Coordinates of C-alpha atoms in Angstrom, one line a residue:
M1 CA 7.7 -19.6 -10.2
S2 CA 9.0 -18.0 -13.3
A3 CA 12.1 -17.1 -14.7
T4 CA 11.8 -13.5 -14.8
T5 CA 10.2 -13.7 -10.9
Q6 CA 13.0 -15.7 -10.3
Q7 CA 15.1 -12.6 -11.5
F8 CA 12.8 -10.1 -10.4
I9 CA 13.0 -12.2 -6.5
A10 CA 17.2 -12.6 -6.9
E11 CA 17.4 -8.6 -7.1
Q12 CA 15.7 -7.8 -4.1
R13 CA 19.0 -9.3 -2.4
Q14 CA 21.3 -6.8 -4.2
L15 CA 18.5 -3.6 -4.3
N16 CA 18.3 -4.5 0.0
K17 CA 22.0 -3.6 0.1
R18 CA 21.0 -0.1 -1.4
R19 CA 17.9 0.5 0.5
A20 CA 19.2 0.0 3.3
M21 CA 22.8 3.1 2.4
L22 CA 19.6 5.6 0.9
H23 CA 16.7 5.4 4.0
P24 CA 18.7 7.8 6.4
A25 CA 19.1 10.4 3.8
Y26 CA 15.6 9.6 2.2
R27 CA 14.0 10.1 5.7
R28 CA 16.3 13.0 6.7
L29 CA 14.7 14.3 2.9
L30 CA 11.2 13.3 3.8
S31 CA 11.5 15.6 7.0
L32 CA 12.8 18.5 5.3
I33 CA 10.0 19.1 3.1
A34 CA 7.4 17.1 5.0
K35 CA 5.2 17.2 8.5
V36 CA 4.2 12.8 9.1
E37 CA 2.1 12.2 12.7
I38 CA 2.4 8.5 13.1
E39 CA -0.5 6.3 15.0
G40 CA -0.3 2.8 15.6
L41 CA 3.4 1.8 14.4
E42 CA 3.0 -1.1 16.5
N43 CA 0.5 -2.4 15.0
L44 CA 2.8 -2.9 11.9
P45 CA 4.3 -6.4 12.1
S46 CA 8.4 -6.1 12.4
S47 CA 9.7 -9.8 10.3
G48 CA 7.4 -11.4 7.8
S49 CA 4.4 -11.3 4.3
T50 CA 3.5 -8.5 5.0
L51 CA 1.4 -6.2 3.0
L52 CA 0.1 -2.6 3.7
L53 CA -3.5 -1.7 2.0
G54 CA -3.7 2.2 1.6
N55 CA -5.9 4.6 0.2
H56 CA -4.4 6.3 -2.8
V57 CA -5.1 10.6 -2.2
S58 CA -1.6 11.9 -3.9
I59 CA 1.1 11.6 -6.2
V60 CA 3.2 11.4 -2.9
D61 CA 1.7 8.6 -0.5
P62 CA 4.8 6.4 -1.6
I63 CA 7.2 8.7 -0.9
L64 CA 5.9 9.8 2.8
I65 CA 5.3 5.7 3.4
T66 CA 8.4 4.9 2.5
G67 CA 9.8 7.1 4.3
S68 CA 8.1 7.3 6.9
I69 CA 8.5 4.4 8.7
K70 CA 12.2 3.0 9.5
S71 CA 11.7 -0.5 11.2
R72 CA 11.7 -1.5 6.8
F73 CA 12.0 -0.7 3.7
V74 CA 8.5 -0.1 1.5
I75 CA 8.1 -1.8 -2.0
S76 CA 4.9 -0.2 -4.3
M77 CA 3.7 -1.0 -7.0
A78 CA 2.8 1.9 -9.2
K79 CA 1.1 1.9 -13.1
A80 CA 2.7 1.7 -15.7
E81 CA 2.1 5.3 -16.9
T82 CA 5.4 6.0 -14.1
L83 CA 7.4 4.8 -16.8
N84 CA 6.6 7.5 -19.0
H85 CA 7.6 10.1 -16.6
P86 CA 11.7 11.0 -16.6
I87 CA 12.1 11.6 -12.9
E88 CA 9.3 8.6 -11.0
R89 CA 11.3 6.2 -13.3
L90 CA 14.4 7.4 -11.6
G91 CA 12.7 7.7 -8.0
L92 CA 11.4 4.3 -9.2
R93 CA 13.6 2.4 -10.0
I94 CA 16.8 3.3 -7.5
W95 CA 14.3 2.6 -5.0
G96 CA 13.6 -0.9 -6.5
N97 CA 9.2 -0.3 -6.5
Y98 CA 7.7 -2.0 -9.6
V99 CA 4.3 -1.4 -11.6
I100 CA 1.6 -3.0 -12.7
N101 CA -0.1 -2.1 -16.4
R102 CA -4.3 -1.6 -15.4
G103 CA -6.8 -2.4 -16.9
E104 CA -5.5 -5.9 -17.6
I105 CA -4.8 -9.3 -16.1
D106 CA -1.0 -8.3 -15.7
R107 CA -0.5 -11.7 -14.6
T108 CA 4.0 -10.8 -14.3
A109 CA 2.7 -8.0 -11.7
L110 CA 1.3 -10.6 -9.8
N111 CA 3.3 -12.9 -10.4
N112 CA 5.6 -10.7 -8.4
T113 CA 4.2 -9.4 -5.5
I114 CA 2.6 -13.4 -4.4
A115 CA 6.9 -14.3 -4.7
L116 CA 7.9 -10.5 -2.8
L117 CA 5.3 -11.6 0.3
K118 CA 6.8 -15.1 -0.1
D119 CA 10.2 -13.4 0.3
E120 CA 8.6 -11.6 3.4
Q121 CA 9.2 -8.0 2.2
L122 CA 6.9 -5.5 2.4
V123 CA 4.9 -4.6 -0.1
W124 CA 3.0 -1.7 0.2
I125 CA -0.2 -1.7 -3.1
A126 CA -3.3 0.8 -3.4
P127 CA -6.6 -1.1 -3.7
E128 CA -8.5 0.8 -6.1
G129 CA -5.6 0.2 -8.2
T130 CA -6.1 4.7 -8.6
R131 CA -5.9 8.0 -6.9
N132 CA -9.4 8.4 -5.0
P133 CA -8.6 12.0 -2.8
D134 CA -12.5 12.4 -2.5
G135 CA -12.5 9.9 -0.2
L136 CA -12.1 5.2 -0.7
G137 CA -13.7 3.6 -4.2
E138 CA -14.5 0.2 -5.0
A139 CA -11.3 -1.9 -4.3
R140 CA -10.2 -3.8 -7.1
A141 CA -10.4 -8.1 -6.0
G142 CA -7.6 -9.3 -6.9
V143 CA -5.7 -8.2 -4.2
S144 CA -7.4 -10.4 -2.4
F145 CA -5.6 -13.2 -4.7
I146 CA -2.6 -12.0 -3.6
A147 CA -2.9 -11.6 -0.3
H148 CA -4.3 -15.3 -0.1
K149 CA -2.4 -16.9 -2.5
A150 CA 1.2 -15.4 -0.2
D151 CA -1.0 -16.0 3.3
A152 CA 0.3 -12.7 4.0
V153 CA -0.2 -10.1 7.0
L154 CA -2.9 -7.4 5.7
V155 CA -2.5 -3.8 7.7
P156 CA -4.2 -1.1 6.7
I157 CA -2.1 2.3 6.2
V158 CA -4.6 5.6 5.2
L159 CA -3.0 8.9 4.6
C160 CA -4.9 12.2 5.5
G161 CA -4.3 15.5 4.9
I162 CA -2.5 16.0 2.2
Q163 CA -5.0 16.8 -0.5
D164 CA -2.6 20.4 -0.5
W165 CA 0.9 18.6 -0.9
L166 CA 1.6 20.8 -4.0
Q167 CA 0.5 24.0 -2.9
R168 CA 1.9 23.2 0.5
L169 CA 5.4 22.5 -1.6
K170 CA 4.5 26.0 -3.2
S171 CA 4.5 28.9 -0.7
F172 CA 7.6 26.9 0.3
K173 CA 6.0 25.2 3.2
R174 CA 6.3 21.9 4.6
M175 CA 3.3 18.8 4.0
Y176 CA 1.8 17.6 6.4
V177 CA 0.1 14.4 7.1
K178 CA -1.4 12.0 9.1
M179 CA -0.5 8.2 9.5
L180 CA -3.0 5.8 10.9
I181 CA -2.1 1.8 11.3
G182 CA -4.9 -0.3 12.1
K183 CA -5.0 -3.4 13.0
P184 CA -3.2 -6.6 11.6
F185 CA -5.5 -9.4 10.2
K186 CA -5.4 -12.2 7.1
F187 CA -8.0 -14.0 5.0
H188 CA -9.5 -16.9 5.5
I189 CA -12.3 -19.2 4.1
P190 CA -15.0 -21.1 6.3
V191 CA -15.2 -24.6 6.2
G192 CA -16.6 -25.7 2.4
E193 CA -16.7 -22.1 0.9
R194 CA -13.6 -21.7 -2.1
L195 CA -11.6 -18.6 -3.4
S196 CA -14.8 -17.8 -6.8
R197 CA -15.3 -14.5 -7.6
D198 CA -18.1 -13.0 -5.1
V199 CA -15.4 -14.3 -2.4
R200 CA -13.0 -11.9 -3.4
E201 CA -14.6 -9.1 -3.5
Q202 CA -16.3 -9.5 -0.3
M203 CA -12.6 -10.0 0.7
M204 CA -12.3 -7.1 -0.1
T205 CA -15.4 -5.0 1.0
E206 CA -14.4 -6.5 4.2
A207 CA -11.2 -5.1 4.3
M208 CA -11.8 -2.2 2.7
Y209 CA -13.9 -0.9 6.1
Q210 CA -11.1 -2.0 8.8
L211 CA -9.2 0.7 6.4
A212 CA -11.6 3.1 6.4
K213 CA -12.6 3.0 10.6
I214 CA -9.5 4.1 11.1
I215 CA -10.0 7.4 9.3
P216 CA -10.9 10.2 12.1
D217 CA -14.0 11.8 12.2
D218 CA -12.6 14.5 11.3
Y219 CA -11.7 13.4 7.3
A220 CA -14.6 11.3 7.5
S221 CA -15.5 12.7 3.6
Q222 CA -12.4 10.4 2.4
R223 CA -13.9 7.0 3.9
G224 CA -16.0 7.5 0.5
I225 CA -18.2 4.6 -0.3
Y226 CA -17.3 2.7 2.9
S227 CA -18.8 5.6 5.0
D228 CA -22.0 3.7 6.0
F229 CA -20.1 0.8 9.6
E230 CA -23.0 -0.5 9.6
Q231 CA -23.0 -2.7 5.9
A232 CA -19.3 -3.8 7.5
T233 CA -19.2 -7.5 7.7
T234 CA -15.7 -9.4 9.6
K235 CA -17.0 -12.7 7.7
Y236 CA -13.5 -14.0 6.0
L237 CA -11.4 -11.7 8.3
E238 CA -9.1 -13.1 11.3
F239 CA -7.1 -10.5 12.7
V240 CA -3.6 -11.3 14.6

């Protein structure tokens, strides 16, 4: 572990103290601006290395997830461009989220994520690497590398109905979101295979189908390119 990553993990102790003080106010504020219906909360492990694998519909997704999960602190990976916006940058730093440089292999972000998971934190990642409000798009294979290296439990989580969040707030109405949490699983490699790029990509395809499967029929369009469940396999998944 590099000195930079060691420092990043060491800072989490102090950040968790801050999160403990902020979390009640965070949840109270969220209740004033959003109505969140949650299903499957019992699928979220109460502790341990946990990677939330979610769709990414809007800029408020991590806010909704962080404020809705009461039992643990959610740490989110954000795009580096977030630092260019003063309000977003302030929120990121206060809570202690972190960034990744998209379009390149950001080893610092990858190592920080693996270290967070090995430190038994709860991390939220959008595997598509960008927002896709019209439906799930192709996932990045790097997420399977992270999860496998950290031996993390993956938990699919989807947000539905949030696309009009800004219009609702402008009309002085609360946002509405349906949050669904699916069955946890881990990646495993069958005997005789290795963690090649093809295997990593197949792992993510299987994981994304698990994500798509918990999207209700009322929001079926949000399944995107993972709509055909007949193509879903579970060769590299082990449900826990």
